[in-house]
Short mmCIF file of C-alpha atoms in Angstrom, two decimals:
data_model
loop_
_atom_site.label_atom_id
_atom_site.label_comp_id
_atom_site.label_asym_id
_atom_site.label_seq_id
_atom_site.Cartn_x
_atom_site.Cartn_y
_atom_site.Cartn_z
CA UNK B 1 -7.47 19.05 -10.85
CA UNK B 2 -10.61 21.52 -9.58
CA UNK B 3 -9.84 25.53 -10.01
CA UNK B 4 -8.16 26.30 -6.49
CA UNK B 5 -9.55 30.24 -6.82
CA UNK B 6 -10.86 31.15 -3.64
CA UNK B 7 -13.74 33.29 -4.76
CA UNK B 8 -15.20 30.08 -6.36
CA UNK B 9 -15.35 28.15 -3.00
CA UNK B 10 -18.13 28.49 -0.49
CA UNK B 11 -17.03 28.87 3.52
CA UNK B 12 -19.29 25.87 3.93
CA UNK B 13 -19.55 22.31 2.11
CA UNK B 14 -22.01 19.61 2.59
CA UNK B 15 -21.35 16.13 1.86
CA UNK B 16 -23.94 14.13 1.44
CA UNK B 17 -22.40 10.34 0.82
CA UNK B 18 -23.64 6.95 1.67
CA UNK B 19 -21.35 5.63 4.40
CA UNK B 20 -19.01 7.60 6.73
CA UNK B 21 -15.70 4.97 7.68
CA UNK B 22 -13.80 7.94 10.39
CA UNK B 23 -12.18 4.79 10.14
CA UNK B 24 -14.89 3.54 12.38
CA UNK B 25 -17.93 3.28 10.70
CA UNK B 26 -20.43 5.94 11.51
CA UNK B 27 -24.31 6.38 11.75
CA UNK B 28 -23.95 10.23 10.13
CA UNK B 29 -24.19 10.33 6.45
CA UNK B 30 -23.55 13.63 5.98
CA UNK B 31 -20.28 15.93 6.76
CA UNK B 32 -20.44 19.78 7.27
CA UNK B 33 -17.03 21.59 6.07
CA UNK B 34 -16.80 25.21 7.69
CA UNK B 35 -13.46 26.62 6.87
CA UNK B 36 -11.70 24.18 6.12
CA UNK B 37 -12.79 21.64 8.91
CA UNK B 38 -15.40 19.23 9.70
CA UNK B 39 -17.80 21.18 11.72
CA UNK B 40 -20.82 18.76 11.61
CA UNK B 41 -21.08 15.11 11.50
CA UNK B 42 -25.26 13.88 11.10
CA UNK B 43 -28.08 12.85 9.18
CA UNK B 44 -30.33 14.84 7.11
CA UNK B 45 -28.58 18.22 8.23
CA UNK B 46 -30.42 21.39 7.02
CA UNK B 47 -28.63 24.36 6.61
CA UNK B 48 -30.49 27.80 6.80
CA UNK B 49 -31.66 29.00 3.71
CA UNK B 50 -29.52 31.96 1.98
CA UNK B 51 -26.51 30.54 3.68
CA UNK B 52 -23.33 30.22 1.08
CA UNK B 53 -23.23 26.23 0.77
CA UNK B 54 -21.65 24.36 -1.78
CA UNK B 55 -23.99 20.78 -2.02
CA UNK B 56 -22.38 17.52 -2.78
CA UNK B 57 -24.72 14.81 -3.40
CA UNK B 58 -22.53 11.43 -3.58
CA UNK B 59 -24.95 9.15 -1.76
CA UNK B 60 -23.26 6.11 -3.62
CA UNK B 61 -20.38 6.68 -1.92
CA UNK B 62 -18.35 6.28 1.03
CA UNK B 63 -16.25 8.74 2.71
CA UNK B 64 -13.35 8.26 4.29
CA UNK B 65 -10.00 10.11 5.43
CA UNK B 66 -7.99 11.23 2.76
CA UNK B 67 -4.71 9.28 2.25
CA UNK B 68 -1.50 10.01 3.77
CA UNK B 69 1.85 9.46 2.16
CA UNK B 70 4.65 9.63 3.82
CA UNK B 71 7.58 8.37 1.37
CA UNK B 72 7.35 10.76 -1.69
CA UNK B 73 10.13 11.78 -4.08
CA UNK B 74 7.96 14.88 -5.21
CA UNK B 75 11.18 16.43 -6.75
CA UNK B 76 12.26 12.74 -8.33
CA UNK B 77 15.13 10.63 -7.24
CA UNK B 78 17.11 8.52 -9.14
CA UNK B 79 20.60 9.69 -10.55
CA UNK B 80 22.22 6.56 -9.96
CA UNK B 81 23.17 6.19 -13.12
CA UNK B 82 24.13 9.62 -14.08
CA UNK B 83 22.09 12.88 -15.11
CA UNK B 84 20.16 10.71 -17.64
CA UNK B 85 18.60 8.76 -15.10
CA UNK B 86 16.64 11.17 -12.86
CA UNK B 87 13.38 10.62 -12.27
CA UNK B 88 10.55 13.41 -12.80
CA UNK B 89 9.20 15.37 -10.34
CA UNK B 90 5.81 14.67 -9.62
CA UNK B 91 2.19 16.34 -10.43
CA UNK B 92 -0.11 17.18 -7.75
CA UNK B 93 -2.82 15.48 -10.12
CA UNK B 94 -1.40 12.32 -10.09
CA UNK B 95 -1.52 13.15 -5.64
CA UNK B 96 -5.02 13.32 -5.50
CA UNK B 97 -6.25 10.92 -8.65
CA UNK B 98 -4.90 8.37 -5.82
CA UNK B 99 -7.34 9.77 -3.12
CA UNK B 100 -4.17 10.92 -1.46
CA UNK B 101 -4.68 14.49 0.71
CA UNK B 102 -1.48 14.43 2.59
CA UNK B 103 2.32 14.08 1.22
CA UNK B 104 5.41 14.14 2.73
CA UNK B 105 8.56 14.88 -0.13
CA UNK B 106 11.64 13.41 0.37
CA UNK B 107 15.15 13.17 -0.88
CA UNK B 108 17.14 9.72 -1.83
CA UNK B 109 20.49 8.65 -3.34
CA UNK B 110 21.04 12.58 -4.94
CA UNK B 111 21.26 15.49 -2.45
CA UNK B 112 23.65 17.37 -4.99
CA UNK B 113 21.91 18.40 -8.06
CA UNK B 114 18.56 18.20 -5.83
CA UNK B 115 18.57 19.91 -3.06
CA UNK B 116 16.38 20.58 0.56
CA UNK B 117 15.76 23.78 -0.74
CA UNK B 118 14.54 22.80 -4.10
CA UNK B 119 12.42 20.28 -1.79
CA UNK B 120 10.91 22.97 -0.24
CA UNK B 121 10.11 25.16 -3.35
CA UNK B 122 8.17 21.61 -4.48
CA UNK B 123 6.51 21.19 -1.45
CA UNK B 124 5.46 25.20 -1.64
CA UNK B 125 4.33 24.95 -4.89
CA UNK B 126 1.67 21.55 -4.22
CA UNK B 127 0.46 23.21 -0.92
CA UNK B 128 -0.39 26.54 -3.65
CA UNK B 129 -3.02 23.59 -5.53
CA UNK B 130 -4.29 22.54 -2.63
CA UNK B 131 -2.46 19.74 -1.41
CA UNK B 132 -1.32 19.42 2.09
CA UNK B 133 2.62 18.93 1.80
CA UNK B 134 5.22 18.12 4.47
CA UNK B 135 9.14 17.25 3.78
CA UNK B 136 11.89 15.13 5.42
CA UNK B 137 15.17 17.98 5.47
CA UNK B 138 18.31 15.96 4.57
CA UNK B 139 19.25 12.66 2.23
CA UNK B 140 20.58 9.40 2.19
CA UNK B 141 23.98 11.50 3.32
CA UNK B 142 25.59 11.87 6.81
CA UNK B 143 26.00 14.74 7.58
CA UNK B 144 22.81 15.36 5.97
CA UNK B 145 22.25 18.33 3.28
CA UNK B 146 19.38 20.99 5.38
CA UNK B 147 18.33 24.50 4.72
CA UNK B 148 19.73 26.21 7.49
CA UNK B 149 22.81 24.58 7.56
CA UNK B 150 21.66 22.77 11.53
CA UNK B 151 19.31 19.85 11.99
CA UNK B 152 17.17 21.16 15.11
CA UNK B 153 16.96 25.03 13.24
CA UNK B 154 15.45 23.49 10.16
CA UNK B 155 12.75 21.74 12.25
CA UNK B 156 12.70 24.90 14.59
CA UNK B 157 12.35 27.55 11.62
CA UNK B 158 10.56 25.80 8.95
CA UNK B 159 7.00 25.08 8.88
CA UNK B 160 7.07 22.27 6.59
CA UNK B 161 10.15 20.19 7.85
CA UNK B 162 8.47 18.07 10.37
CA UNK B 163 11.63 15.48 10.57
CA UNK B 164 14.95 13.89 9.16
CA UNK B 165 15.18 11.36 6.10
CA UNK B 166 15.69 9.33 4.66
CA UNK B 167 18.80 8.80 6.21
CA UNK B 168 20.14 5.67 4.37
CA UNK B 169 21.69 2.46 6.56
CA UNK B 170 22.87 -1.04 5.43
CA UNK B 171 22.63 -0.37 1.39
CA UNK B 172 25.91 0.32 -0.47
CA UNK B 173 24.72 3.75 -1.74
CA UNK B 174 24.72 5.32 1.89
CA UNK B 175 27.29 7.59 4.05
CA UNK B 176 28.23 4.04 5.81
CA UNK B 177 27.55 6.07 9.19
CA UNK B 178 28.85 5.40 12.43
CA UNK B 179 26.56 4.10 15.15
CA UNK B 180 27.37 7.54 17.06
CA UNK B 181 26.61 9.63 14.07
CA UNK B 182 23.01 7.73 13.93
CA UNK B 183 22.45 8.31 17.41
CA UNK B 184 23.36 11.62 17.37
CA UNK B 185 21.04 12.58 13.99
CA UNK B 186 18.45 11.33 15.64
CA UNK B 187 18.85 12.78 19.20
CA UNK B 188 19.00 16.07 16.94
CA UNK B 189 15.99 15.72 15.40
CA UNK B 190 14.32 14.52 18.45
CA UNK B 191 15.26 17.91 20.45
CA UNK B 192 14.83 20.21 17.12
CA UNK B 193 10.99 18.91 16.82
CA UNK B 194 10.34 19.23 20.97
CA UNK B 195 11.20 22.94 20.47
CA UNK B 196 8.56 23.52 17.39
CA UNK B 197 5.95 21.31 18.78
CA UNK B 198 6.62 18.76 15.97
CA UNK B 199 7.57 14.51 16.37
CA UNK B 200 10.63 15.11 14.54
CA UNK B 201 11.05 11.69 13.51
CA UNK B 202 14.02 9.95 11.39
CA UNK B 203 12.27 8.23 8.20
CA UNK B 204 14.93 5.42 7.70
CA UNK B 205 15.67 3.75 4.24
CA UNK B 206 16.84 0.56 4.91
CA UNK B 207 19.03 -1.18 1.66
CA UNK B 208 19.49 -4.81 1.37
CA UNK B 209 22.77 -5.52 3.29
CA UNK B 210 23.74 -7.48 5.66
CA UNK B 211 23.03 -5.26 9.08
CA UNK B 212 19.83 -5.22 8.01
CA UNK B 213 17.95 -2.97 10.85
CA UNK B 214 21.05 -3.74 13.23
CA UNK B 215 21.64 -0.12 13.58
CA UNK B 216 18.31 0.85 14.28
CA UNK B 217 18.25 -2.06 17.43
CA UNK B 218 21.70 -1.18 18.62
CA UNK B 219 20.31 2.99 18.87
CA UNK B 220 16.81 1.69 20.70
CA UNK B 221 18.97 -0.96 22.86
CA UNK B 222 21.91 1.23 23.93
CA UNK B 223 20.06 4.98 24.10
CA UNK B 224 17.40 6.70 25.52
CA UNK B 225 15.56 7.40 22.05
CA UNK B 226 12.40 5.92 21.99
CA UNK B 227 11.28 3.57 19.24
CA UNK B 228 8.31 6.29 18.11
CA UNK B 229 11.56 8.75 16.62
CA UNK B 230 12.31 6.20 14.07
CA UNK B 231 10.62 4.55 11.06
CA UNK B 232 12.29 2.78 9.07
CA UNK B 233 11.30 1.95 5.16
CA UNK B 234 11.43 -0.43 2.13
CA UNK B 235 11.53 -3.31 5.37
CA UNK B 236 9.86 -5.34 2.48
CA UNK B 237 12.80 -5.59 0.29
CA UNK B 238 13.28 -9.09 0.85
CA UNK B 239 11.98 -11.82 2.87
CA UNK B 240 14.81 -12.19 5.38
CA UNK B 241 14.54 -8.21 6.28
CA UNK B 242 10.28 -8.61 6.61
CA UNK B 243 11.19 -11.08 8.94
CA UNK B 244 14.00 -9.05 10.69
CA UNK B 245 11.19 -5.96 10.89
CA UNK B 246 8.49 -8.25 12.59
CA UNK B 247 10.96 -9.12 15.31
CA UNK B 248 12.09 -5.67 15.36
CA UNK B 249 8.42 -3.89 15.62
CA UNK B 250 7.71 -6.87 18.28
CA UNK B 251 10.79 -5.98 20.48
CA UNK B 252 10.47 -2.81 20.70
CA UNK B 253 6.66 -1.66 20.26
CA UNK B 254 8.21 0.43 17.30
CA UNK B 255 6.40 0.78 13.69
CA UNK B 256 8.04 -0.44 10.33
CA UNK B 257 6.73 1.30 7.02
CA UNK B 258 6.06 -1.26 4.07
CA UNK B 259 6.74 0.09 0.40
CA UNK B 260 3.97 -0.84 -2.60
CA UNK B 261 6.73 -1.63 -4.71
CA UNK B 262 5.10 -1.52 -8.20
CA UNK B 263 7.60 -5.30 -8.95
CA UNK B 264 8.88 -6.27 -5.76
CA UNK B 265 11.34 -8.82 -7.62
CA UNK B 266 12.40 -12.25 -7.43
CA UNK B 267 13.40 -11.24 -3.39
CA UNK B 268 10.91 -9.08 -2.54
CA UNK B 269 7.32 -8.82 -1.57
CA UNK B 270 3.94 -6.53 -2.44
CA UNK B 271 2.98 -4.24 -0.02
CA UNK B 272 0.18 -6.55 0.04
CA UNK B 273 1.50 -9.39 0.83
CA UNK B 274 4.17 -7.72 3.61
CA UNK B 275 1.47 -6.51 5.75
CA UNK B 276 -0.08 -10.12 5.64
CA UNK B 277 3.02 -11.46 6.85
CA UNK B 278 3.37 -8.89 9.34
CA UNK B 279 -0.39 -9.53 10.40
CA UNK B 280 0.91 -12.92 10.47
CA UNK B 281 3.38 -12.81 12.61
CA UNK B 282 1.35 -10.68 15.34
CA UNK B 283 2.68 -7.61 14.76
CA UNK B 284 -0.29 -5.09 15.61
CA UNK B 285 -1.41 -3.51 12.73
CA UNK B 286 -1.09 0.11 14.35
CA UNK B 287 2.49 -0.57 14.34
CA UNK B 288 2.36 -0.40 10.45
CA UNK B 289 1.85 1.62 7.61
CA UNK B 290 2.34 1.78 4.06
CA UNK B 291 3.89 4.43 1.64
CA UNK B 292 4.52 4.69 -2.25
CA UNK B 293 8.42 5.60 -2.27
CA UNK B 294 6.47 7.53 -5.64
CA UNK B 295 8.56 9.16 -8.40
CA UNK B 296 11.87 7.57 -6.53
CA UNK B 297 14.02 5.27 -9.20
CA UNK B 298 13.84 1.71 -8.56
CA UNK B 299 17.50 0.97 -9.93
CA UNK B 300 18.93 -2.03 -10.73
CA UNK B 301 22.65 -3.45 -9.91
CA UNK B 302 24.75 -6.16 -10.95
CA UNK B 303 26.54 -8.07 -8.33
CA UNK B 304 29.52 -5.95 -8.20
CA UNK B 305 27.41 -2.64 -7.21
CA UNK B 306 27.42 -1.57 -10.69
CA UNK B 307 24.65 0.16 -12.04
CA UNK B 308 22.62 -1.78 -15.31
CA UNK B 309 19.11 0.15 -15.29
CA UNK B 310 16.13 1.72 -13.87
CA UNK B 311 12.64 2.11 -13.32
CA UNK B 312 10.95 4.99 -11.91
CA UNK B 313 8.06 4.31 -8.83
CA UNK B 314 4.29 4.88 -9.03
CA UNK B 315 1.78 5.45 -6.37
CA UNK B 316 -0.87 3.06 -7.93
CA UNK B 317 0.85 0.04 -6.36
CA UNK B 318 0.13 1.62 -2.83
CA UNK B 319 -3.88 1.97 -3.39
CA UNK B 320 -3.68 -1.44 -5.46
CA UNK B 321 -2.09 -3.67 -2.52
CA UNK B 322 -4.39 -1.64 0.20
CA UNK B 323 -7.46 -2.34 -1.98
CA UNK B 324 -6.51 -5.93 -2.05
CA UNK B 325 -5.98 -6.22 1.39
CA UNK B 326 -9.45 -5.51 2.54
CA UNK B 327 -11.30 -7.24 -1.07
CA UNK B 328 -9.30 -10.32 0.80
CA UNK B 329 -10.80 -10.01 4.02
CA UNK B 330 -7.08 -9.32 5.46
CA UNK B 331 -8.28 -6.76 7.05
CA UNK B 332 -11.85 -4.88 7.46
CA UNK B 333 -12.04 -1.65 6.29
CA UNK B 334 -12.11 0.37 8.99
CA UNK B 335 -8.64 -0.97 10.17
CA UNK B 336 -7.43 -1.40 7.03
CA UNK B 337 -7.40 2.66 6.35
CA UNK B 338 -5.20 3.19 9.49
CA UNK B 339 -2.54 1.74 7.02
CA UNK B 340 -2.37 4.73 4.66
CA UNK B 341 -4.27 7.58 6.53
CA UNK B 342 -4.52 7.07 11.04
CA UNK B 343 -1.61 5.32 11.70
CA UNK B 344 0.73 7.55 9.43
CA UNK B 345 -0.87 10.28 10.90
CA UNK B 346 0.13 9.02 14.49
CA UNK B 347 3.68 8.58 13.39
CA UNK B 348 4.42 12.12 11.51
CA UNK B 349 2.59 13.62 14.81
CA UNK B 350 -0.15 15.00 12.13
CA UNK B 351 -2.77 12.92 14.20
CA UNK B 352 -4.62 15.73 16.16
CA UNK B 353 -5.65 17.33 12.71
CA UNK B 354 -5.46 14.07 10.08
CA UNK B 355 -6.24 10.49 9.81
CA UNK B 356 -9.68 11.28 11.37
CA UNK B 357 -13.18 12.12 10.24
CA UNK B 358 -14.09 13.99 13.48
CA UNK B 359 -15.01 17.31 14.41
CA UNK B 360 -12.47 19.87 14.58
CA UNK B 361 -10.28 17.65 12.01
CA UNK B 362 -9.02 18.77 8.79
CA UNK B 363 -11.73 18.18 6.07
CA UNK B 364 -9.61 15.82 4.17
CA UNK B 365 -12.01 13.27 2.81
CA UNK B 366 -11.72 10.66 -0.09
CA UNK B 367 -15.00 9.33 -1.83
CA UNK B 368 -14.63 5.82 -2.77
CA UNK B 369 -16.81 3.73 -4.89
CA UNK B 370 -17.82 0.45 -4.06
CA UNK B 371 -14.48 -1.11 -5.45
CA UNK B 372 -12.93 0.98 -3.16
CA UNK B 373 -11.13 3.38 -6.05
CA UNK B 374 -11.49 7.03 -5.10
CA UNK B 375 -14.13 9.22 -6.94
CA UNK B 376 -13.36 12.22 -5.19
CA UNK B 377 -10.96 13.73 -3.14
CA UNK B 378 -11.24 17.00 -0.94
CA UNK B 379 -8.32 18.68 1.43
CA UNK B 380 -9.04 21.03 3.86
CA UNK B 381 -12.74 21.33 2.40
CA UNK B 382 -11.57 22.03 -1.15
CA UNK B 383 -12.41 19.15 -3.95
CA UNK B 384 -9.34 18.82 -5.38
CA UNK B 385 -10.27 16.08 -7.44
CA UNK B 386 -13.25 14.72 -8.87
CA UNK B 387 -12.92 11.57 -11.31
CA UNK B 388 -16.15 12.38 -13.65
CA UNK B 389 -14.58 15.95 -14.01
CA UNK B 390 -17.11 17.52 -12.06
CA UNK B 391 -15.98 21.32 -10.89
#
């Protein structure tokens, strides 16, 4: 991680890289930061002389919108199997080593010993290094944990709450909700992020049983809640769900999130190969995106629900399986970063500030090389990151 002191960073920043992918690629080759924000997109900009501008030469490499990731256990999950098996909270270096400029911190299976306020104090502490840092209030629990002790205040009053999750459905570890309670979470959330300007959206961790997204059809089908307030995750747990979310994203117009497990198993599939089978099966790839589920336990049970181990989640699978994507000609490049930066933008309602190289837009850039692994990575004009070590 770069010092984060103020008095060491200039208002203004000039990147000078080789390509510009905003995700379409551009003619400019250089970006202009001015508090914060791209100001400038061009060729051969000069800057006055005497002005305070901090020069990045990177002409070997190619900017493009920071990363975006929406599933992240920055407190740890885990605790399935007791105190002993909680996972670690995670380090805002291993955030931004990824070229990853956005998070969004969640909590899973444990909303007792880790709480929506503790949540917040992690999410506080990675936007104090730099990092830009959202959170889901609740758990896998209906009625959910929050900070306020109300749905709609939490998203009213707090800055960084921009929705509900991960609400667990159809996996033996949830609250086993009712199809009212779901619709009525939801409609919650809905109305609490109309009345702070926010999507409010329900992130949705979908387990392996037999409903599968049932619930999430029956709330679309029967209510006025439009398929944008939901998401649900982990749809690549196994084939038979893939499949289910394909129909279900078709249907409806509604996005599915695919996980980069780091070993999908003997039933599941790589965040690699989920998105080609979504591709595949003519789901528009605007209608998906791809998260990390980072620092969250990846437990295992026997066939009786009992629990026999665990491992805990990485976020190297999620920039491995998008780098393979586009080395495979799956998808180009350009449409291939709406996966983990535009789209997920679009559906946390971030998108008039992030998932964009454009003028006005957060500076949030990621330098890759030219095996697309990040070099660099700045947020809001700040180089948070630099993989040589440079300051």
């Amino acid at each position: 991680m770069m010092s984060l002191d103020e008095r060491d960073v200039p208002l203004l920043t000039l990147l000078r890289v080789g390509r510009i992918f905003a995700p379409a690629p551009l003619e400019a080759t250089d970006l202009l930061i001015a508090d914060g924000r791209i100001a400038v997109l061009g060729r051969d900009l000069a800057v006055p002389e005497g002005w305070p501008v901090r020069l990045v030469e990177a002409r070997d490499l190619t900017a493009v919108p920071a990363f975006i990731d929406q599933h992240v256990h920055v407190t740890g999950g885990g605790g399935e199997g007791g105190c002993g098996s909680r996972c670690p909270e995670i380090t805002a270096r291993e955030i931004v080593a990824m070229g990853i400029g956005t998070v969004v911190g969640v909590l899973g299976t444990d909303g007792i010993s880790r709480s929506p306020a503790d949540l917040l104090a992690k999410v506080r502490g990675l936007k104090a290094e730099g990092i830009a840092a959202y959170m889901y209030t609740g758990s896998y629990r209906v009625p959910p944990p929050t900070l306020t002790g109300d749905v709609q205040r939490d998203l009213a009053w707090i800055p960084e709450v921009i929705g509900l999750g991960e609400l667990a459905i159809s996996d033996h570890r949830s609250s086993q909700p009712r199809q009212d309670e779901i619709a009525r979470l939801v409609g919650e959330a809905r109305v609490g992020g109309m009345l702070a300007g926010k999507r409010g959206i329900c992130h949705f961790h979908v387990g392996d049983g037999q409903r599968g997204l049932e619930p999430l059809r029956q709330l679309l089908a029967e209510t006025e809640i439009p398929a944008e307030q939901v998401i649900p995750t982990h749809v690549n747990r196994h084939r038979a769900l893939l499949e289910e979310a394909a129909d279900y994203a078709l249907a409806f117009a509604a996005s599915v999130d695919v996980t980069a497990f780091d070993d999908p198993g003997e039933e599941g599939l790589s965040g690699f190969e989920a998105v080609s089978r979504l591709l595949a099966r003519g789901v528009p790839v605007e209608r998906i995106t791809m998260s990390s589920d980072c620092n969250g336990s990846l437990p295992e049970f026997d066939t009786q629900g009992n629990y026999i181990g665990m491992r805990v989640a990485r976020n190297t699978a999620l920039i491995a399986d998008w780098q393979r994507l586009v080395r495979e000609e799956v998808l180009p490049l350009d449409q291939a970063l709406g996966l983990i930066s535009g789209h997920v933008a679009r559906v946390l309602g971030l998108h008039d500030r992030k998932g964009r190289l454009a003028i006005g837009h957060d500076a949030d850039v990621t330098l890759l090389d030219g095996n697309l692994q990040p070099q660099q990575t700045f947020v809001a004009g700040k180089r948070l990151y630099a993989r040589d070590g440079s300051p």
